[in-house]
mmCIF file of C-alpha atoms and ligand atoms in Angstrom:
data_model
loop_
_atom_site.group_PDB
_atom_site.id
_atom_site.type_symbol
_atom_site.label_atom_id
_atom_site.label_comp_id
_atom_site.label_asym_id
_atom_site.label_seq_id
_atom_site.Cartn_x
_atom_site.Cartn_y
_atom_site.Cartn_z
ATOM 1 C CA MET A 1 12.097 16.523 -13.010
ATOM 2 C CA ALA A 2 9.879 13.580 -13.745
ATOM 3 C CA ILE A 3 9.195 10.062 -12.522
ATOM 4 C CA LEU A 4 9.621 7.358 -15.157
ATOM 5 C CA VAL A 5 7.041 4.594 -14.732
ATOM 6 C CA THR A 6 7.921 1.463 -16.712
ATOM 7 C CA GLY A 7 4.842 -0.695 -17.278
ATOM 8 C CA GLY A 8 2.800 2.428 -16.543
ATOM 9 C CA ALA A 9 -0.070 1.365 -18.813
ATOM 10 C CA GLY A 10 -0.574 -1.880 -16.866
ATOM 11 C CA TYR A 11 -2.918 -2.618 -13.997
ATOM 12 C CA ILE A 12 -0.818 -1.356 -11.092
ATOM 13 C CA GLY A 13 1.248 1.141 -13.102
ATOM 14 C CA SER A 14 -1.827 3.016 -14.337
ATOM 15 C CA HIS A 15 -3.012 3.567 -10.743
ATOM 16 C CA ILE A 16 0.473 4.740 -9.724
ATOM 17 C CA CYS A 17 0.480 7.258 -12.586
ATOM 18 C CA VAL A 18 -2.910 8.619 -11.472
ATOM 19 C CA GLU A 19 -1.649 8.992 -7.909
ATOM 20 C CA LEU A 20 1.613 10.680 -8.961
ATOM 21 C CA LEU A 21 -0.194 13.109 -11.274
ATOM 22 C CA ARG A 22 -2.761 13.839 -8.555
ATOM 23 C CA ILE A 23 -0.056 15.023 -6.150
ATOM 24 C CA GLY A 24 1.600 17.165 -8.827
ATOM 25 C CA GLU A 25 4.484 14.947 -9.961
ATOM 26 C CA ASP A 26 5.442 14.836 -13.631
ATOM 27 C CA VAL A 27 5.263 11.381 -15.149
ATOM 28 C CA ILE A 28 6.715 9.579 -18.169
ATOM 29 C CA VAL A 29 5.428 6.135 -19.110
ATOM 30 C CA LEU A 30 7.450 3.490 -20.913
ATOM 31 C CA ASP A 31 5.414 0.424 -21.899
ATOM 32 C CA ASN A 32 5.515 -2.025 -24.788
ATOM 33 C CA PHE A 33 1.737 -2.592 -24.485
ATOM 34 C CA SER A 34 2.190 -6.351 -24.501
ATOM 35 C CA ASN A 35 -0.370 -6.606 -21.695
ATOM 36 C CA ALA A 36 -2.155 -3.257 -21.794
ATOM 37 C CA LYS A 37 -4.370 -1.390 -24.190
ATOM 38 C CA PRO A 38 -2.988 1.937 -25.450
ATOM 39 C CA GLU A 39 -6.292 3.657 -24.543
ATOM 40 C CA VAL A 40 -5.392 3.230 -20.848
ATOM 41 C CA ILE A 41 -3.036 6.202 -21.296
ATOM 42 C CA GLY A 42 -5.991 8.384 -22.352
ATOM 43 C CA ARG A 43 -7.993 7.198 -19.349
ATOM 44 C CA ILE A 44 -5.167 8.079 -16.943
ATOM 45 C CA LYS A 45 -5.063 11.568 -18.482
ATOM 46 C CA GLN A 46 -8.846 11.839 -18.198
ATOM 47 C CA ILE A 47 -8.830 10.943 -14.475
ATOM 48 C CA ALA A 48 -5.836 13.149 -13.656
ATOM 49 C CA GLY A 49 -6.853 16.037 -15.918
ATOM 50 C CA ARG A 50 -3.211 16.319 -16.978
ATOM 51 C CA ASP A 51 -1.075 15.347 -19.932
ATOM 52 C CA PHE A 52 2.168 13.347 -19.871
ATOM 53 C CA PRO A 53 4.404 11.599 -22.405
ATOM 54 C CA ALA A 54 4.018 7.852 -23.003
ATOM 55 C CA ARG A 55 6.589 5.979 -24.997
ATOM 56 C CA ALA A 56 5.821 2.642 -26.662
ATOM 57 C CA ALA A 57 9.097 0.812 -26.055
ATOM 58 C CA ASP A 58 10.464 -2.365 -24.602
ATOM 59 C CA VAL A 59 12.452 -2.114 -21.370
ATOM 60 C CA ARG A 60 14.894 -4.704 -22.766
ATOM 61 C CA HIS A 61 15.735 -2.404 -25.675
ATOM 62 C CA GLU A 62 18.897 -0.556 -24.611
ATOM 63 C CA ALA A 63 18.776 2.248 -27.156
ATOM 64 C CA ALA A 64 15.111 2.999 -26.456
ATOM 65 C CA VAL A 65 15.620 3.081 -22.694
ATOM 66 C CA ARG A 66 18.739 5.265 -22.976
ATOM 67 C CA GLN A 67 16.816 7.623 -25.234
ATOM 68 C CA VAL A 68 14.214 8.242 -22.523
ATOM 69 C CA PHE A 69 16.980 9.409 -20.163
ATOM 70 C CA ALA A 70 18.437 11.566 -22.933
ATOM 71 C CA ASP A 71 15.057 13.157 -23.689
ATOM 72 C CA TYR A 72 13.815 13.773 -20.152
ATOM 73 C CA ASP A 73 15.161 14.839 -16.803
ATOM 74 C CA VAL A 74 14.290 11.689 -14.843
ATOM 75 C CA GLU A 75 14.532 12.017 -11.070
ATOM 76 C CA ALA A 76 13.426 8.468 -10.196
ATOM 77 C CA VAL A 77 12.102 5.299 -11.761
ATOM 78 C CA ILE A 78 9.217 3.083 -10.688
ATOM 79 C CA HIS A 79 9.871 -0.212 -12.458
ATOM 80 C CA LEU A 80 6.836 -2.393 -13.070
ATOM 81 C CA ALA A 81 7.385 -3.559 -16.670
ATOM 82 C CA GLY A 82 7.573 -7.314 -16.760
ATOM 83 C CA LEU A 83 5.697 -10.574 -16.957
ATOM 84 C CA LYS A 84 3.747 -11.927 -14.007
ATOM 85 C CA ALA A 85 1.964 -15.209 -14.785
ATOM 86 C CA VAL A 86 3.340 -17.903 -12.477
ATOM 87 C CA GLY A 87 2.088 -20.836 -14.612
ATOM 88 C CA GLU A 88 3.437 -19.363 -17.844
ATOM 89 C CA SER A 89 6.810 -18.795 -16.182
ATOM 90 C CA GLN A 90 7.076 -22.556 -15.595
ATOM 91 C CA VAL A 91 6.441 -23.262 -19.287
ATOM 92 C CA LEU A 92 8.486 -20.365 -20.680
ATOM 93 C CA PRO A 93 11.212 -19.646 -18.108
ATOM 94 C CA LEU A 94 13.589 -18.010 -20.596
ATOM 95 C CA ARG A 95 10.907 -15.505 -21.585
ATOM 96 C CA TYR A 96 10.522 -14.583 -17.903
ATOM 97 C CA TYR A 97 14.252 -14.223 -17.248
ATOM 98 C CA GLN A 98 14.494 -12.149 -20.433
ATOM 99 C CA HIS A 99 11.676 -9.723 -19.714
ATOM 100 C CA ASN A 100 12.144 -9.458 -15.986
ATOM 101 C CA VAL A 101 15.851 -9.949 -15.224
ATOM 102 C CA ALA A 102 17.365 -8.750 -18.513
ATOM 103 C CA GLY A 103 14.861 -5.857 -18.570
ATOM 104 C CA ALA A 104 15.919 -4.770 -15.066
ATOM 105 C CA LEU A 105 19.603 -4.966 -16.050
ATOM 106 C CA VAL A 106 19.093 -2.781 -19.115
ATOM 107 C CA LEU A 107 17.102 -0.277 -17.079
ATOM 108 C CA CYS A 108 19.619 -0.089 -14.210
ATOM 109 C CA ALA A 109 22.534 0.340 -16.630
ATOM 110 C CA ALA A 110 20.745 3.222 -18.362
ATOM 111 C CA MET A 111 19.921 4.789 -14.991
ATOM 112 C CA GLN A 112 23.529 4.514 -13.839
ATOM 113 C CA GLU A 113 24.769 6.049 -17.078
ATOM 114 C CA ALA A 114 22.317 8.935 -16.711
ATOM 115 C CA GLY A 115 23.154 9.437 -13.015
ATOM 116 C CA CYS A 116 19.580 8.602 -11.986
ATOM 117 C CA LYS A 117 19.900 6.402 -8.906
ATOM 118 C CA THR A 118 16.486 6.323 -7.293
ATOM 119 C CA LEU A 119 14.447 3.209 -7.996
ATOM 120 C CA VAL A 120 11.211 1.723 -6.687
ATOM 121 C CA PHE A 121 10.912 -1.878 -7.844
ATOM 122 C CA SER A 122 7.770 -4.060 -8.089
ATOM 123 C CA SER A 123 8.645 -7.175 -6.201
ATOM 124 C CA SER A 124 6.201 -9.750 -4.946
ATOM 125 C CA ALA A 125 5.211 -11.861 -1.948
ATOM 126 C CA THR A 126 6.109 -14.889 -4.117
ATOM 127 C CA VAL A 127 9.703 -14.309 -2.939
ATOM 128 C CA TYR A 128 8.709 -15.902 0.376
ATOM 129 C CA GLY A 129 8.249 -19.344 -1.182
ATOM 130 C CA ALA A 130 6.115 -22.102 0.225
ATOM 131 C CA GLU A 131 7.215 -22.298 3.843
ATOM 132 C CA GLY A 132 5.563 -20.371 6.701
ATOM 133 C CA PRO A 133 5.354 -19.072 9.341
ATOM 134 C CA VAL A 134 2.850 -16.374 8.478
ATOM 135 C CA PRO A 135 2.641 -13.436 8.584
ATOM 136 C CA PHE A 136 5.659 -13.003 6.310
ATOM 137 C CA ARG A 137 8.169 -10.457 7.519
ATOM 138 C CA GLU A 138 10.774 -8.858 5.266
ATOM 139 C CA ASP A 139 13.592 -10.816 6.941
ATOM 140 C CA HIS A 140 11.927 -14.186 6.172
ATOM 141 C CA PRO A 141 14.275 -16.348 4.028
ATOM 142 C CA LEU A 142 13.663 -15.931 0.313
ATOM 143 C CA SER A 143 12.925 -19.067 -1.705
ATOM 144 C CA ALA A 144 10.572 -18.893 -4.652
ATOM 145 C CA VAL A 145 9.005 -22.064 -6.022
ATOM 146 C CA ASN A 146 8.680 -20.955 -9.664
ATOM 147 C CA PRO A 147 10.705 -19.004 -12.264
ATOM 148 C CA TYR A 148 8.522 -15.892 -11.895
ATOM 149 C CA GLY A 149 9.284 -15.675 -8.178
ATOM 150 C CA ARG A 150 12.950 -16.385 -8.841
ATOM 151 C CA THR A 151 13.136 -13.431 -11.252
ATOM 152 C CA LYS A 152 11.979 -11.199 -8.388
ATOM 153 C CA ILE A 153 14.546 -12.668 -5.963
ATOM 154 C CA MET A 154 17.308 -12.219 -8.566
ATOM 155 C CA ILE A 155 16.365 -8.623 -9.293
ATOM 156 C CA GLU A 156 16.226 -7.765 -5.587
ATOM 157 C CA GLN A 157 19.721 -9.273 -5.251
ATOM 158 C CA ILE A 158 21.008 -7.320 -8.248
ATOM 159 C CA LEU A 159 19.653 -4.131 -6.672
ATOM 160 C CA ARG A 160 21.384 -4.868 -3.355
ATOM 161 C CA ASP A 161 24.644 -5.500 -5.243
ATOM 162 C CA LEU A 162 24.181 -2.250 -7.106
ATOM 163 C CA HIS A 163 23.821 -0.338 -3.862
ATOM 164 C CA ALA A 164 26.816 -2.175 -2.373
ATOM 165 C CA SER A 165 28.899 -1.019 -5.353
ATOM 166 C CA ASP A 166 27.712 2.588 -5.187
ATOM 167 C CA SER A 167 26.137 3.897 -1.993
ATOM 168 C CA ALA A 168 24.455 6.768 -3.825
ATOM 169 C CA TRP A 169 21.679 4.394 -4.960
ATOM 170 C CA ARG A 170 18.287 4.771 -3.286
ATOM 171 C CA ILE A 171 16.277 1.583 -3.794
ATOM 172 C CA ALA A 172 13.000 0.250 -2.430
ATOM 173 C CA SER A 173 11.790 -3.218 -3.436
ATOM 174 C CA LEU A 174 8.089 -3.355 -2.700
ATOM 175 C CA ARG A 175 6.760 -6.862 -2.134
ATOM 176 C CA TYR A 176 3.112 -6.739 -3.153
ATOM 177 C CA PHE A 177 0.705 -9.241 -1.693
ATOM 178 C CA ASN A 178 -2.532 -9.640 -3.744
ATOM 179 C CA PRO A 179 -3.534 -6.411 -5.458
ATOM 180 C CA ILE A 180 -7.205 -6.249 -6.459
ATOM 181 C CA GLY A 181 -9.826 -3.514 -6.954
ATOM 182 C CA ALA A 182 -9.820 -0.632 -9.384
ATOM 183 C CA HIS A 183 -9.859 3.162 -9.504
ATOM 184 C CA GLU A 184 -13.045 4.595 -8.021
ATOM 185 C CA SER A 185 -13.874 6.268 -11.369
ATOM 186 C CA GLY A 186 -14.355 2.840 -12.978
ATOM 187 C CA LEU A 187 -12.078 3.964 -15.829
ATOM 188 C CA ILE A 188 -8.987 1.897 -15.058
ATOM 189 C CA GLY A 189 -8.590 -1.520 -13.468
ATOM 190 C CA GLU A 190 -7.281 -4.969 -14.141
ATOM 191 C CA ASP A 191 -8.009 -5.656 -17.801
ATOM 192 C CA PRO A 192 -5.444 -8.200 -19.012
ATOM 193 C CA LEU A 193 -5.181 -9.048 -22.700
ATOM 194 C CA GLY A 194 -6.170 -12.700 -23.183
ATOM 195 C CA THR A 195 -7.159 -15.118 -20.416
ATOM 196 C CA PRO A 196 -6.725 -13.628 -16.945
ATOM 197 C CA ASN A 197 -4.255 -15.287 -14.591
ATOM 198 C CA ASN A 198 -5.314 -13.518 -11.439
ATOM 199 C CA LEU A 199 -8.361 -14.474 -9.402
ATOM 200 C CA LEU A 200 -10.368 -11.269 -9.335
ATOM 201 C CA PRO A 201 -10.756 -10.728 -13.108
ATOM 202 C CA CYS A 202 -12.000 -14.354 -13.262
ATOM 203 C CA ILE A 203 -14.551 -13.702 -10.500
ATOM 204 C CA ALA A 204 -15.657 -10.503 -12.265
ATOM 205 C CA GLN A 205 -16.083 -12.348 -15.564
ATOM 206 C CA VAL A 206 -18.300 -14.973 -13.898
ATOM 207 C CA ALA A 207 -20.378 -12.238 -12.223
ATOM 208 C CA ALA A 208 -20.733 -10.535 -15.608
ATOM 209 C CA GLY A 209 -21.889 -13.778 -17.234
ATOM 210 C CA ARG A 210 -18.838 -14.060 -19.476
ATOM 211 C CA ARG A 211 -17.734 -17.358 -17.878
ATOM 212 C CA PRO A 212 -20.095 -20.023 -16.573
ATOM 213 C CA ARG A 213 -18.265 -20.658 -13.323
ATOM 214 C CA LEU A 214 -15.142 -20.003 -11.309
ATOM 215 C CA THR A 215 -12.545 -22.655 -10.546
ATOM 216 C CA VAL A 216 -11.292 -22.487 -6.963
ATOM 217 C CA TYR A 217 -8.024 -24.372 -6.594
ATOM 218 C CA GLY A 218 -7.900 -26.297 -3.336
ATOM 219 C CA GLY A 219 -10.801 -26.845 -0.955
ATOM 220 C CA ASP A 220 -8.955 -28.969 1.616
ATOM 221 C CA TYR A 221 -6.409 -26.559 3.034
ATOM 222 C CA ASP A 222 -6.073 -26.317 6.784
ATOM 223 C CA THR A 223 -8.069 -23.067 6.916
ATOM 224 C CA ALA A 224 -11.521 -22.189 8.312
ATOM 225 C CA ASP A 225 -13.384 -22.969 5.062
ATOM 226 C CA GLY A 226 -10.732 -25.130 3.341
ATOM 227 C CA ALA A 227 -9.871 -22.449 0.735
ATOM 228 C CA ALA A 228 -6.505 -20.711 0.466
ATOM 229 C CA VAL A 229 -6.111 -17.449 2.373
ATOM 230 C CA ARG A 230 -4.514 -14.378 0.808
ATOM 231 C CA ASP A 231 -3.796 -10.761 1.711
ATOM 232 C CA TYR A 232 -5.883 -8.721 -0.736
ATOM 233 C CA VAL A 233 -4.772 -5.113 -1.030
ATOM 234 C CA HIS A 234 -6.634 -2.354 -2.883
ATOM 235 C CA VAL A 235 -4.640 -1.210 -5.901
ATOM 236 C CA ALA A 236 -5.207 2.447 -4.951
ATOM 237 C CA ASP A 237 -3.671 1.796 -1.506
ATOM 238 C CA LEU A 238 -0.807 0.030 -3.271
ATOM 239 C CA ALA A 239 -0.301 3.044 -5.560
ATOM 240 C CA GLN A 240 -0.081 5.292 -2.505
ATOM 241 C CA GLY A 241 2.556 2.935 -1.109
ATOM 242 C CA HIS A 242 4.760 3.830 -4.086
ATOM 243 C CA VAL A 243 4.391 7.516 -3.385
ATOM 244 C CA SER A 244 5.330 6.881 0.268
ATOM 245 C CA ALA A 245 8.383 4.885 -0.869
ATOM 246 C CA LEU A 246 9.433 7.630 -3.255
ATOM 247 C CA THR A 247 9.102 10.269 -0.539
ATOM 248 C CA TYR A 248 11.169 8.088 1.789
ATOM 249 C CA LEU A 249 13.900 7.534 -0.819
ATOM 250 C CA ARG A 250 14.303 11.283 -1.307
ATOM 251 C CA GLY A 251 15.869 11.350 2.169
ATOM 252 C CA TYR A 252 17.561 7.943 2.243
ATOM 253 C CA THR A 253 20.310 6.014 0.476
ATOM 254 C CA GLY A 254 20.273 2.207 0.675
ATOM 255 C CA ALA A 255 18.437 -0.816 -0.650
ATOM 256 C CA GLU A 256 15.429 -1.917 1.399
ATOM 257 C CA ALA A 257 12.497 -4.275 0.934
ATOM 258 C CA PHE A 258 8.991 -3.522 2.200
ATOM 259 C CA ASN A 259 5.854 -5.642 2.283
ATOM 260 C CA LEU A 260 2.801 -3.926 0.849
ATOM 261 C CA GLY A 261 -0.219 -5.752 2.216
ATOM 262 C CA THR A 262 -3.031 -5.195 4.715
ATOM 263 C CA GLY A 263 -1.665 -7.661 7.272
ATOM 264 C CA ARG A 264 -4.973 -9.569 7.198
ATOM 265 C CA GLY A 265 -5.963 -12.641 5.220
ATOM 266 C CA TYR A 266 -9.289 -13.541 3.598
ATOM 267 C CA SER A 267 -10.070 -16.891 2.018
ATOM 268 C CA VAL A 268 -10.782 -17.184 -1.689
ATOM 269 C CA LEU A 269 -14.363 -18.146 -0.786
ATOM 270 C CA GLU A 270 -14.736 -15.061 1.431
ATOM 271 C CA LEU A 271 -13.625 -12.959 -1.537
ATOM 272 C CA VAL A 272 -16.134 -14.732 -3.800
ATOM 273 C CA SER A 273 -18.993 -14.086 -1.400
ATOM 274 C CA ALA A 274 -17.956 -10.430 -0.876
ATOM 275 C CA PHE A 275 -17.983 -9.960 -4.659
ATOM 276 C CA ALA A 276 -21.367 -11.716 -5.002
ATOM 277 C CA ALA A 277 -22.829 -9.444 -2.298
ATOM 278 C CA VAL A 278 -21.505 -6.254 -3.887
ATOM 279 C CA SER A 279 -22.461 -7.171 -7.447
ATOM 280 C CA GLY A 280 -25.778 -8.811 -6.591
ATOM 281 C CA ARG A 281 -24.852 -11.571 -9.045
ATOM 282 C CA PRO A 282 -24.456 -15.284 -8.353
ATOM 283 C CA ILE A 283 -20.889 -16.592 -8.685
ATOM 284 C CA PRO A 284 -21.049 -20.350 -9.239
ATOM 285 C CA TYR A 285 -17.774 -22.115 -8.552
ATOM 286 C CA VAL A 286 -16.239 -25.576 -8.596
ATOM 287 C CA ILE A 287 -13.474 -26.738 -6.299
ATOM 288 C CA ALA A 288 -10.496 -28.199 -8.197
ATOM 289 C CA PRO A 289 -7.373 -29.866 -6.767
ATOM 290 C CA ARG A 290 -4.694 -27.616 -5.254
ATOM 291 C CA ARG A 291 -2.152 -26.169 -7.692
ATOM 292 C CA ALA A 292 1.481 -27.166 -7.223
ATOM 293 C CA GLY A 293 3.393 -24.489 -5.341
ATOM 294 C CA ASP A 294 0.305 -22.766 -3.864
ATOM 295 C CA ILE A 295 0.465 -22.313 -0.114
ATOM 296 C CA ALA A 296 -2.461 -22.456 2.312
ATOM 297 C CA VAL A 297 -2.081 -19.074 3.966
ATOM 298 C CA CYS A 298 -0.161 -15.999 2.877
ATOM 299 C CA TYR A 299 -0.437 -12.573 4.428
ATOM 300 C CA ALA A 300 1.915 -9.758 5.234
ATOM 301 C CA ASP A 301 3.460 -8.442 8.359
ATOM 302 C CA ALA A 302 2.900 -4.849 7.279
ATOM 303 C CA ALA A 303 4.596 -3.201 10.284
ATOM 304 C CA LYS A 304 7.823 -2.164 8.508
ATOM 305 C CA ALA A 305 6.042 -0.176 5.788
ATOM 306 C CA GLU A 306 3.906 1.526 8.419
ATOM 307 C CA LYS A 307 6.860 2.346 10.682
ATOM 308 C CA ILE A 308 9.370 3.461 8.039
ATOM 309 C CA LEU A 309 7.259 4.623 5.103
ATOM 310 C CA GLY A 310 4.299 5.827 7.163
ATOM 311 C CA TRP A 311 2.038 3.796 4.865
ATOM 312 C CA ARG A 312 -0.894 1.570 5.672
ATOM 313 C CA THR A 313 -3.938 0.401 3.778
ATOM 314 C CA ARG A 314 -7.266 2.169 4.190
ATOM 315 C CA ARG A 315 -9.694 0.414 1.876
ATOM 316 C CA SER A 316 -11.839 -2.585 2.870
ATOM 317 C CA LEU A 317 -12.445 -5.865 1.036
ATOM 318 C CA ARG A 318 -15.951 -4.618 0.236
ATOM 319 C CA GLN A 319 -14.541 -1.485 -1.396
ATOM 320 C CA MET A 320 -12.038 -3.573 -3.370
ATOM 321 C CA CYS A 321 -14.948 -5.632 -4.766
ATOM 322 C CA ALA A 322 -17.216 -2.609 -5.356
ATOM 323 C CA ASP A 323 -14.511 -0.752 -7.300
ATOM 324 C CA ALA A 324 -13.585 -3.847 -9.336
ATOM 325 C CA TRP A 325 -17.250 -4.421 -10.182
ATOM 326 C CA ARG A 326 -17.715 -0.774 -11.265
ATOM 327 C CA PHE A 327 -14.724 -1.159 -13.565
ATOM 328 C CA THR A 328 -16.080 -4.445 -14.991
ATOM 329 C CA ARG A 329 -19.391 -2.747 -15.804
ATOM 330 C CA THR A 330 -17.598 0.190 -17.475
ATOM 331 C CA MET A 331 -15.688 -2.282 -19.641
ATOM 332 C CA LEU A 332 -18.887 -4.128 -20.570
ATOM 333 C CA GLU A 333 -20.607 -0.842 -21.496
ATOM 334 C CA THR A 334 -17.601 0.230 -23.598
ATOM 335 C CA ALA A 335 -17.561 -3.121 -25.413
ATOM 336 C CA LYS A 336 -21.252 -2.769 -26.460
HETATM 337 N N1 NAD B 1 -0.783 -7.975 -10.098
HETATM 338 C C1 NAD B 1 -0.221 -8.732 -9.165
HETATM 339 O O1 NAD B 1 -0.878 -9.587 -8.582
HETATM 340 C C2 NAD B 1 1.224 -8.530 -8.793
HETATM 341 C C3 NAD B 1 1.682 -9.054 -7.571
HETATM 342 C C4 NAD B 1 3.024 -8.885 -7.238
HETATM 343 C C5 NAD B 1 3.888 -8.223 -8.097
HETATM 344 N N2 NAD B 1 3.414 -7.734 -9.283
HETATM 345 C C6 NAD B 1 4.367 -7.068 -10.180
HETATM 346 O O2 NAD B 1 3.925 -5.763 -10.465
HETATM 347 C C7 NAD B 1 4.283 -5.391 -11.784
HETATM 348 C C8 NAD B 1 3.066 -4.889 -12.508
HETATM 349 O O3 NAD B 1 2.054 -5.875 -12.461
HETATM 350 P P1 NAD B 1 0.614 -5.632 -13.089
HETATM 351 O O4 NAD B 1 -0.324 -6.494 -12.333
HETATM 352 O O5 NAD B 1 0.332 -4.184 -13.225
HETATM 353 O O6 NAD B 1 0.845 -6.306 -14.508
HETATM 354 P P2 NAD B 1 0.447 -5.774 -15.955
HETATM 355 O O7 NAD B 1 0.734 -6.882 -16.911
HETATM 356 O O8 NAD B 1 -0.927 -5.221 -15.955
HETATM 357 O O9 NAD B 1 1.484 -4.578 -16.163
HETATM 358 C C9 NAD B 1 2.777 -4.762 -16.652
HETATM 359 C C10 NAD B 1 2.970 -3.760 -17.772
HETATM 360 O O10 NAD B 1 4.287 -3.910 -18.280
HETATM 361 C C11 NAD B 1 4.245 -3.958 -19.700
HETATM 362 N N3 NAD B 1 5.403 -4.760 -20.098
HETATM 363 C C12 NAD B 1 5.594 -6.104 -19.948
HETATM 364 N N4 NAD B 1 6.807 -6.459 -20.419
HETATM 365 C C13 NAD B 1 7.397 -5.307 -20.866
HETATM 366 C C14 NAD B 1 8.649 -5.011 -21.459
HETATM 367 N N5 NAD B 1 9.538 -5.978 -21.692
HETATM 368 N N6 NAD B 1 8.914 -3.731 -21.789
HETATM 369 C C15 NAD B 1 8.016 -2.743 -21.563
HETATM 370 N N7 NAD B 1 6.805 -2.971 -21.017
HETATM 371 C C16 NAD B 1 6.507 -4.232 -20.666
HETATM 372 C C17 NAD B 1 2.894 -4.548 -20.053
HETATM 373 O O11 NAD B 1 2.432 -4.134 -21.324
HETATM 374 C C18 NAD B 1 2.014 -3.993 -18.935
HETATM 375 O O12 NAD B 1 1.425 -2.753 -19.288
HETATM 376 C C19 NAD B 1 4.922 -6.627 -12.417
HETATM 377 O O13 NAD B 1 6.315 -6.490 -12.363
HETATM 378 C C20 NAD B 1 4.454 -7.755 -11.531
HETATM 379 O O14 NAD B 1 5.370 -8.809 -11.508
HETATM 380 C C21 NAD B 1 2.107 -7.865 -9.636
#
């Protein structure tokens, strides 16, 4: 039996595939490659030293999704396929509800039909909205401040309803904090098509000389250096969190949410200086006004994942930067 990874060619999905293959699981990827290069699949195979099927399909496409369940014996699904740019979600909300909410509905219906009822879902710390207190615990009220975050709240609710209607479902919604870093091989990492939305690819592009400077949004927050504080988590630790969740679900029925974060915050400027130190490159930046909806401090209470899933992060901020920089250099070499 295999694990279906939707969005498996993307940043986080590719690291999850590597981790699953490494521990001997069989994997199937479904991805429409709207935000990933097809060659990522080859790189996953190269790292893992194993082959697996990858299907170019859209998770909103009922017939295509059903076909995957007809063609393979799928034990569980890790659902990452979706859109994730907060700003874009405010401009194009329907696109976000379509890809994220409608996509999840199509997937869950196909799973139900096929009798596959184990699901690990990529949720996000954005479900905690703009109000503290930090650290955020899983029972904190949910209130997103943008359509992207609302898609995650809606999907989590749909999954709870699904379990309430049929107690055979085994569901874990994993609320990621700020995934950064890359695989230690330098072969896979965060390589978005088009302009990056996340901070670390922007920092890496400045370090590599592909952008003149970084824009840091907000320098007057009530934090030690005035910059926003976030919980950066190494993507390889995050990938292992999915394996822990899957192992847990094999002995559990229910619908639970877990924070995946380190439980410690670093400011954006601390991240910039860690990256400058690791890369040996200057990272000029300008401070711009705060962005609407951004909060000063966001980090996880990671106790539930440690207690119930037996998962905690192991990699340092320095390692996150070193691995991301190795990946950036690999990409620059490949582009030559
Ligand atoms: N990266 C983060 O900071 C972060 C934080 C919290 C939650 N998440 C969530 O984790 C998941 C993965 O994020 P990521 O950073 O790897 O993003 P990503 O864009 O790198 O990966 C998403 C993958 O899904 C694919 N995809 C998008 N829409 C699709 C569709 N309709 N059908 C099939 N494939 C589709 C893309 O081609 C891409 O390969 C997303 O659901 C995102 O919301 C990410």
